[in-house]
Amino acid sequence: MIAKKEEKRIRTRFAPSPTGHLHIGTIRTALFPFLFARKNKGTFILRIEDTDLERSKKEWEDELLMGLNWMGINWDEGPVVNSLDYIGGHSPYRQSERTKIYRKYLEQMLKDGHAYYCFCSKEEVEAQKQYLMSIGESPVYRGACRDLPKETVEKYLKEGKPSVIRFRTPVDTKVSFNDLIRGEIEVSTETMGDFVLAKDLDTALFNFTCAVDDVEMEITHVIRGEDHIPNTPKQILIIRALGFEEPKYAHLSLILGTDKKKLSKRTSKTSLIDYKDDGYLPEAILNFIAFLGWNPGTEKEIYSLNELIADFSIEKIQKSAAIFNVDKLDWLNGFYIRKKSLYDLTRECIPYLIKANLIKEIAVEKYLVVETNEETHLEEIEKMVALYHERLKKLSEIVELIDFCFLKELDYSAELLKWKEMSNQEIIDSLNKSKEIITALEFNQENLEKELMEEANKLTNRGNLLWPLRVALSGKNNSAGPMEIAFVLGKEKTIMRIEQAIKKLK
Ligand code: GLU
């Protein structure tokens, strides 16, 4: 009986280079292979491609790890957060620590003849490329050092003549692969020439390290950005030359802004940390990013991480560029904010209030918040946040929405108290009326609503009562309604603010 060939267990990877802030678009490059691995009960690997020692920094790597963690994109193999350790059986997972592995494979390729030392100077290579361009051919290295006698190579190496290690690219051959998103892609080796694999045995370059690691780490599916399409045929050739089988490839389309241009710092926030600081929730970002180039083919727009895992498939990834529409992200963020309990939302808003100096410090266990000038109970802050629970789009907005609740005196111009054609005296009378009603009533939201509306409804224009009162209490052109605010402020503060407004008009 012939044993059925066992399907390889799916292994995907995210292989970032820690050379800058974690770009929000990069999250998608992590998310898709993660979803694919999870969906297929496979393994998701995080590999740090830090061979560019000048541009790679530990702080960028830390930001990357924290960012992925925050988003809930967890890896099964790779570096451990806040540690130099690794998890997984293919460590190390930082390329800077894998020099020995690359050296071993470089030596193997030199021995097999798949690679060779090249001693051409930069100027010589450049002159040759210029010549090729002048006759309309691809400016590639055509292999002047390909067949140097062994003795010459040894002599030059001994003399310390500068060299690089090049790949002996098969001449005039086609390399093709079936991209899981784009279909068949075929490239002629004439467009590659004998490209450089390594500066020396201890300094391998990107295509080589990436190809070696993908086979060493037994990656079955490489899912990455389309900017890597030109590298794929080279990596396939390297992998085949090493005697391995290449993984499957899927290249994700670009992410563009609504102006159809590449997302840039000049036109929008680009780093994940900025979105986090602005009060975007990870679940909203995740939902939003998943739809950049993928959709389930149904009307369903709200997706939790687990639902994404359940519904994800590479076939539903689109070839065309994805459009990053921040309005959609805001809408999703508002949705997830509304879904939060008031308790949780308030706690998430508190760091913003502290940062804005509206409150000083908190001892949540005691449900006590110490305000700049006086003590505020956490319950009171909950009431303030509740005013905007339905309308809040980002956590950071809470500061300018509820700052007036904390201030001793509001800073606004008397002009703002004026509703339509009201005279100063009419505004004063209106505010006095509100004060009289509020002073007399038993203070709760229901009574506030009932008594003030009863009075407002007597007037030809309700705004004559409600507008000056709302401005007196909030100092703002836009805010929640006056009764809601009065209830949050409490009787004493409400009356005090009405008096302060009247004073402004005199
Ligand atoms: N380190 C590469 C980059 O950050 C990605 C390599 C890959 O995914 O193959 O662009």
XYZ file of C-alpha atoms and ligand atoms in Angstrom:
516
model
C 0.000 0.000 0.000
C 1.333 3.432 -0.896
C 1.239 5.816 2.031
C -0.556 9.028 1.201
C 1.899 11.890 1.026
C 1.237 13.974 4.076
C 0.280 17.587 3.367
C 2.896 19.940 4.712
C 1.775 21.839 7.756
C 1.306 25.462 6.850
C 4.020 27.828 8.045
C 3.885 31.528 7.226
C 6.063 34.369 8.290
C 6.243 38.115 8.698
C 9.784 39.320 8.068
C 10.063 43.023 8.823
C 13.213 45.116 8.775
C 13.304 47.260 11.909
C 14.442 50.445 10.199
C 11.734 52.902 11.251
C 8.393 53.383 12.956
C 5.897 50.566 12.499
C 3.907 51.787 9.500
C 0.171 51.188 9.671
C 0.327 49.558 6.217
C 2.939 47.134 7.496
C 0.352 45.756 9.893
C -1.435 44.273 6.901
C 1.761 42.530 5.799
C 1.761 40.894 9.229
C -1.973 40.318 9.469
C -2.570 38.341 6.278
C 0.055 35.612 6.829
C -1.060 35.502 10.467
C -4.717 34.974 9.492
C -3.760 32.392 6.895
C -1.692 30.429 9.421
C -4.397 30.590 12.085
C -7.156 29.641 9.668
C -5.198 26.543 8.588
C -4.022 25.580 12.062
C -0.511 26.363 10.943
C 2.401 28.251 12.456
C 3.102 31.954 12.208
C 6.718 33.051 12.452
C 8.177 36.463 13.154
C 11.615 36.926 11.655
C 13.559 40.123 12.175
C 15.478 41.070 9.038
C 18.107 43.274 10.597
C 21.102 42.622 8.374
C 21.326 46.293 7.491
C 23.139 47.107 10.695
C 23.285 50.830 10.051
C 19.567 51.281 9.554
C 18.258 48.602 11.929
C 17.688 49.654 15.517
C 16.591 47.787 18.601
C 14.124 50.547 19.446
C 12.338 50.036 16.101
C 12.245 46.310 16.755
C 10.762 46.912 20.208
C 8.116 49.184 18.713
C 7.324 46.497 16.179
C 6.911 43.752 18.752
C 4.817 45.935 21.041
C 2.658 47.052 18.114
C 1.936 43.504 16.983
C 1.220 42.500 20.551
C -1.168 45.383 21.025
C -3.019 44.365 17.867
C -3.292 40.763 19.047
C -1.181 39.473 16.160
C 0.740 36.853 18.103
C 3.500 34.726 16.687
C 4.308 31.101 17.477
C 7.998 31.356 16.683
C 10.265 34.363 16.916
C 11.692 36.821 19.438
C 10.168 37.070 22.884
C 8.941 40.545 23.847
C 11.259 42.373 26.262
C 13.852 39.641 26.150
C 16.674 38.409 23.988
C 15.230 34.892 24.013
C 13.352 33.145 21.245
C 10.499 30.699 21.038
C 10.421 28.054 18.336
C 12.710 25.413 16.958
C 14.424 27.488 14.265
C 16.157 30.095 16.346
C 17.747 32.538 16.171
C 15.034 34.575 14.499
C 17.113 37.722 14.065
C 19.093 37.624 10.846
C 21.977 39.482 12.477
C 22.510 36.341 14.564
C 22.340 33.906 11.649
C 25.655 34.731 9.968
C 27.005 31.215 10.473
C 24.008 29.683 8.727
C 24.396 31.968 5.718
C 28.110 31.270 5.617
C 27.475 27.543 5.476
C 25.163 27.909 2.487
C 27.455 30.392 0.744
C 30.323 27.955 1.042
C 28.108 25.215 -0.320
C 27.150 27.332 -3.324
C 30.742 28.325 -4.030
C 31.710 24.672 -3.876
C 28.879 23.564 -6.157
C 29.666 26.323 -8.606
C 26.304 28.081 -8.098
C 28.195 31.064 -6.793
C 31.541 32.615 -7.605
C 33.848 35.359 -6.431
C 33.808 38.484 -8.559
C 36.704 40.918 -8.439
C 35.380 43.550 -10.811
C 35.621 47.047 -9.392
C 32.515 49.182 -8.953
C 33.680 51.356 -11.856
C 34.074 48.353 -14.137
C 30.608 47.070 -13.283
C 29.125 50.522 -13.791
C 30.855 50.994 -17.171
C 29.539 47.645 -18.328
C 25.992 48.531 -17.269
C 26.201 51.873 -19.086
C 27.325 50.073 -22.225
C 24.478 47.568 -22.026
C 21.980 50.391 -21.614
C 23.433 52.190 -24.613
C 22.672 49.169 -26.796
C 19.195 48.816 -25.304
C 19.817 45.832 -23.079
C 19.135 45.247 -19.356
C 21.904 46.832 -17.262
C 22.911 43.651 -15.449
C 26.202 42.006 -14.589
C 27.059 39.654 -17.410
C 29.663 37.635 -15.580
C 33.197 38.710 -16.507
C 34.532 36.807 -13.472
C 32.310 33.777 -14.021
C 34.996 31.504 -15.265
C 38.164 32.750 -13.629
C 40.613 29.886 -13.109
C 40.574 28.500 -9.588
C 44.208 29.520 -9.039
C 43.477 33.115 -10.013
C 40.577 33.266 -7.568
C 42.755 31.872 -4.787
C 45.565 34.256 -5.618
C 43.266 37.296 -5.597
C 41.671 36.219 -2.339
C 45.066 35.745 -0.759
C 46.117 39.195 -1.941
C 42.992 40.605 -0.388
C 41.678 41.971 -3.681
C 38.182 43.416 -3.041
C 35.475 40.996 -4.079
C 31.829 40.075 -3.809
C 30.063 36.728 -4.146
C 27.758 36.485 -7.136
C 25.098 34.007 -8.150
C 25.784 32.062 -11.319
C 22.412 32.818 -12.856
C 21.382 30.261 -15.488
C 21.750 31.881 -18.907
C 18.682 32.747 -20.962
C 16.256 30.772 -18.843
C 12.731 31.575 -17.727
C 11.787 31.448 -14.069
C 8.092 31.233 -13.387
C 5.940 30.908 -10.331
C 2.248 30.839 -9.671
C 1.475 33.813 -7.472
C -1.549 32.896 -5.366
C -3.030 36.359 -5.900
C -1.738 37.324 -9.335
C -1.453 34.017 -11.157
C 1.453 33.014 -13.358
C 4.477 35.328 -13.293
C 7.384 34.593 -15.598
C 10.714 36.383 -15.719
C 13.722 35.885 -17.964
C 17.057 35.443 -16.237
C 18.444 37.898 -18.793
C 16.879 40.671 -16.706
C 18.781 39.598 -13.601
C 22.320 38.894 -14.619
C 24.664 37.450 -12.039
C 23.406 39.330 -8.999
C 25.356 39.711 -5.763
C 24.556 37.227 -2.997
C 26.991 38.493 -0.396
C 29.679 41.071 0.148
C 31.747 38.308 1.711
C 31.166 35.027 3.540
C 30.003 36.855 6.654
C 27.953 39.532 4.968
C 25.126 37.981 2.985
C 22.624 40.279 1.312
C 18.849 40.411 1.381
C 17.846 37.993 -1.390
C 20.181 35.350 -0.074
C 19.326 35.659 3.625
C 15.627 35.778 2.872
C 15.737 32.734 0.568
C 17.866 30.721 2.996
C 15.650 31.566 5.947
C 12.456 30.742 4.121
C 13.713 27.217 3.469
C 15.531 26.850 6.798
C 12.418 27.912 8.661
C 10.310 25.602 6.469
C 8.038 28.379 5.282
C 5.276 27.020 3.054
C 3.647 30.328 2.064
C 5.410 33.646 1.631
C 2.792 36.386 1.820
C 4.343 39.832 1.407
C 4.124 43.177 -0.373
C 4.190 43.451 -4.149
C 7.392 45.487 -3.958
C 9.100 42.113 -3.532
C 7.868 40.632 -6.832
C 11.195 41.404 -8.584
C 13.049 39.572 -5.799
C 10.973 36.412 -5.969
C 12.526 34.856 -9.126
C 15.993 35.490 -7.711
C 15.059 33.873 -4.417
C 13.521 30.922 -6.234
C 16.739 30.415 -8.193
C 18.789 30.514 -4.986
C 16.482 28.049 -3.247
C 16.581 25.635 -6.193
C 20.370 25.937 -6.423
C 20.551 24.957 -2.760
C 18.558 21.856 -3.581
C 15.297 22.834 -1.905
C 11.778 23.386 -3.131
C 10.526 26.957 -3.029
C 7.477 27.927 -0.975
C 4.287 29.282 -2.527
C 4.180 33.050 -2.974
C 1.392 35.604 -2.657
C 2.115 39.291 -3.214
C -0.181 41.900 -1.707
C -1.073 45.018 -3.656
C -0.037 48.499 -2.621
C -1.987 50.570 -0.134
C -2.803 54.034 -1.463
C -4.391 57.103 0.107
C -7.742 58.426 -1.122
C -5.691 60.676 -3.446
C -4.437 57.443 -5.079
C -0.899 58.254 -3.979
C 1.329 56.280 -1.662
C 0.502 56.895 2.005
C 2.911 59.518 3.155
C 3.678 61.248 6.414
C 2.891 64.561 4.776
C -0.735 63.730 4.102
C -1.650 61.432 6.963
C -0.485 59.754 10.094
C 1.439 56.674 9.068
C 2.825 55.040 12.170
C 0.743 52.690 14.274
C 1.892 54.420 17.448
C 0.360 57.700 16.294
C -2.960 55.972 15.729
C -2.736 54.376 19.154
C -1.921 57.704 20.811
C -4.813 59.331 19.027
C -7.178 56.855 20.616
C -7.868 54.342 17.898
C -8.758 50.940 19.315
C -6.836 47.870 18.190
C -10.031 46.038 17.261
C -11.049 48.904 14.961
C -7.623 49.097 13.305
C -7.599 45.347 12.837
C -11.056 45.326 11.258
C -10.060 48.239 9.018
C -6.703 46.808 7.939
C -8.213 43.421 7.119
C -10.368 45.103 4.478
C -7.382 46.704 2.784
C -7.280 44.411 -0.196
C -9.449 41.648 1.197
C -13.169 41.296 1.620
C -15.385 38.353 2.487
C -17.567 38.833 -0.591
C -20.603 39.571 1.599
C -22.122 42.682 3.149
C -20.566 41.927 6.524
C -18.247 44.747 7.544
C -17.727 44.227 11.248
C -15.178 41.560 12.004
C -13.524 40.476 15.211
C -10.145 38.788 15.008
C -11.707 35.359 15.425
C -14.249 36.035 12.723
C -11.464 37.163 10.415
C -9.609 33.944 11.063
C -12.733 31.961 10.267
C -13.538 33.782 7.014
C -10.075 34.599 5.671
C -8.926 33.153 2.387
C -6.174 34.106 -0.052
C -8.579 33.721 -2.997
C -10.531 36.727 -1.732
C -7.496 39.017 -1.736
C -7.730 41.509 -4.581
C -5.028 42.356 -7.094
C -5.771 46.055 -7.383
C -4.404 48.647 -4.972
C -6.185 49.028 -1.645
C -7.436 52.475 -0.652
C -6.768 53.694 2.866
C -9.817 55.744 3.767
C -9.450 57.231 7.211
C -13.169 58.118 7.375
C -13.916 54.414 7.301
C -11.450 53.853 10.119
C -13.101 56.633 12.150
C -16.495 55.084 11.560
C -15.265 51.681 12.728
C -13.540 53.217 15.732
C -16.766 54.969 16.729
C -18.570 51.666 16.378
C -16.132 49.853 18.685
C -16.217 52.743 21.177
C -20.008 52.492 21.345
C -19.687 48.778 21.965
C -17.536 49.355 25.030
C -19.104 49.521 28.447
C -19.065 52.968 30.015
C -16.862 51.547 32.724
C -14.197 50.412 30.252
C -14.443 53.483 28.066
C -13.976 55.802 31.029
C -10.874 53.969 32.115
C -9.440 54.177 28.623
C -10.151 57.900 28.478
C -8.463 58.649 31.784
C -4.856 58.690 30.469
C -5.915 61.377 27.970
C -7.436 63.475 30.747
C -4.289 63.117 32.832
C -2.107 64.079 29.878
C -4.233 67.168 29.288
C -3.787 68.106 32.956
C -7.487 67.933 33.643
C -6.977 65.333 36.317
C -3.804 64.530 38.145
C -3.625 60.978 39.224
C -5.976 58.186 39.924
C -6.426 55.435 42.376
C -8.912 53.338 40.521
C -9.402 50.866 43.346
C -10.855 53.589 45.476
C -12.858 54.939 42.598
C -11.239 58.238 43.255
C -9.719 60.675 40.845
C -7.736 63.600 42.124
C -8.422 66.597 39.992
C -6.109 69.577 39.631
C -7.960 71.594 42.211
C -10.400 69.307 43.857
C -11.349 65.692 44.086
C -13.541 64.151 41.466
C -15.067 60.754 41.882
C -14.563 58.372 39.068
C -18.323 58.018 38.853
C -18.521 61.687 37.971
C -16.060 61.203 35.160
C -18.138 58.296 33.964
C -21.102 60.621 33.730
C -19.060 63.111 31.717
C -17.841 60.433 29.329
C -21.411 59.160 29.022
C -22.376 62.519 27.518
C -20.322 61.598 24.460
C -20.322 57.812 24.442
C -22.514 57.766 21.332
C -20.581 60.417 19.460
C -16.945 59.790 20.269
C -14.809 58.712 17.292
C -11.382 58.648 18.947
C -10.462 58.507 22.622
C -8.300 61.632 22.337
C -11.380 63.691 21.429
C -12.698 63.259 24.950
C -10.374 66.014 26.204
C -11.874 68.845 24.217
C -15.379 67.489 24.667
C -15.427 67.348 28.446
C -12.666 69.741 29.538
C -15.318 72.289 30.510
C -16.586 69.947 33.214
C -13.318 70.302 35.133
C -12.660 73.996 34.759
C -13.390 76.485 37.548
C -14.203 79.248 35.128
C -14.978 78.992 31.447
C -13.287 81.103 28.866
C -15.740 82.161 26.151
C -17.017 85.420 24.771
C -20.377 86.865 25.883
C -21.316 86.987 22.201
C -21.627 83.192 22.192
C -24.512 83.324 24.679
C -26.648 85.130 22.151
C -29.317 83.147 20.360
C -30.627 84.687 17.120
C -31.841 88.269 17.719
C -31.893 88.200 21.530
C -30.870 91.381 23.328
C -28.508 91.291 26.291
C -31.377 91.868 28.663
C -33.374 89.028 27.145
C -30.426 86.671 27.600
C -30.025 87.745 31.208
C -33.748 87.186 31.819
C -33.561 83.803 30.155
C -30.597 82.710 32.277
C -32.292 83.980 35.430
C -35.351 81.966 34.543
C -33.242 78.808 34.160
C -31.517 79.530 37.436
C -34.827 80.001 39.194
C -36.198 76.705 37.855
C -33.048 74.748 38.681
C -32.785 76.217 42.165
C -36.352 75.219 42.936
C -36.358 71.661 41.621
C -35.331 68.458 43.232
C -32.093 67.858 41.312
C -32.156 64.866 39.007
C -32.012 64.375 35.277
C -35.689 63.655 34.897
C -36.769 66.809 36.682
C -34.237 68.914 34.822
C -35.556 67.606 31.542
C -39.202 67.997 32.471
C -39.141 71.434 34.059
C -36.768 73.126 31.660
C -38.526 71.710 28.600
C -41.866 72.770 29.976
C -40.566 76.309 30.200
C -38.845 76.169 26.802
C -42.006 74.906 25.138
C -43.906 77.947 26.351
C -41.680 80.141 24.191
C -42.044 80.775 20.470
C -38.420 79.681 20.113
C -37.071 77.052 22.499
C -33.544 78.182 21.748
C -34.210 81.390 23.675
C -34.024 79.379 26.883
C -31.860 76.405 25.925
C -29.047 78.045 23.934
C -27.876 80.588 26.556
C -28.127 77.917 29.235
C -26.110 75.411 27.228
C -23.371 77.949 26.464
C -23.327 79.127 30.085
C -22.702 75.564 31.207
C -20.255 74.414 28.534
C -18.694 77.585 27.126
C -18.853 75.878 23.738
C -20.519 76.397 20.414
C -21.160 72.675 20.206
C -21.795 70.331 23.085
C -24.203 67.880 24.586
C -27.612 69.251 25.620
C -27.973 71.666 28.584
C -29.992 69.313 30.775
C -27.546 66.468 30.382
C -24.638 68.784 31.161
C -26.394 70.331 34.157
C -26.940 66.896 35.596
C -23.269 66.003 35.171
C -22.075 69.278 36.695
C -24.403 69.068 39.701
C -26.682 71.722 41.081
C -24.090 73.937 42.687
C -21.744 74.163 39.727
C -24.667 74.646 37.349
C -25.984 77.611 39.243
C -22.507 79.057 39.618
C -21.963 78.889 35.855
C -25.270 80.572 35.138
C -24.260 83.384 37.487
C -20.869 83.689 35.807
C -22.588 83.976 32.418
C -24.933 86.696 33.675
C -21.910 88.587 34.966
C -20.332 88.443 31.516
C -23.375 90.188 30.053
C -23.439 93.088 32.498
N 12.458 42.462 5.240
C 11.685 42.763 4.078
C 11.008 44.100 4.245
O 10.858 44.577 5.341
C 10.596 41.766 3.816
C 11.096 40.512 3.260
C 10.032 39.539 2.890
O 8.890 39.638 3.361
O 10.362 38.652 2.142
O 10.612 44.663 3.252
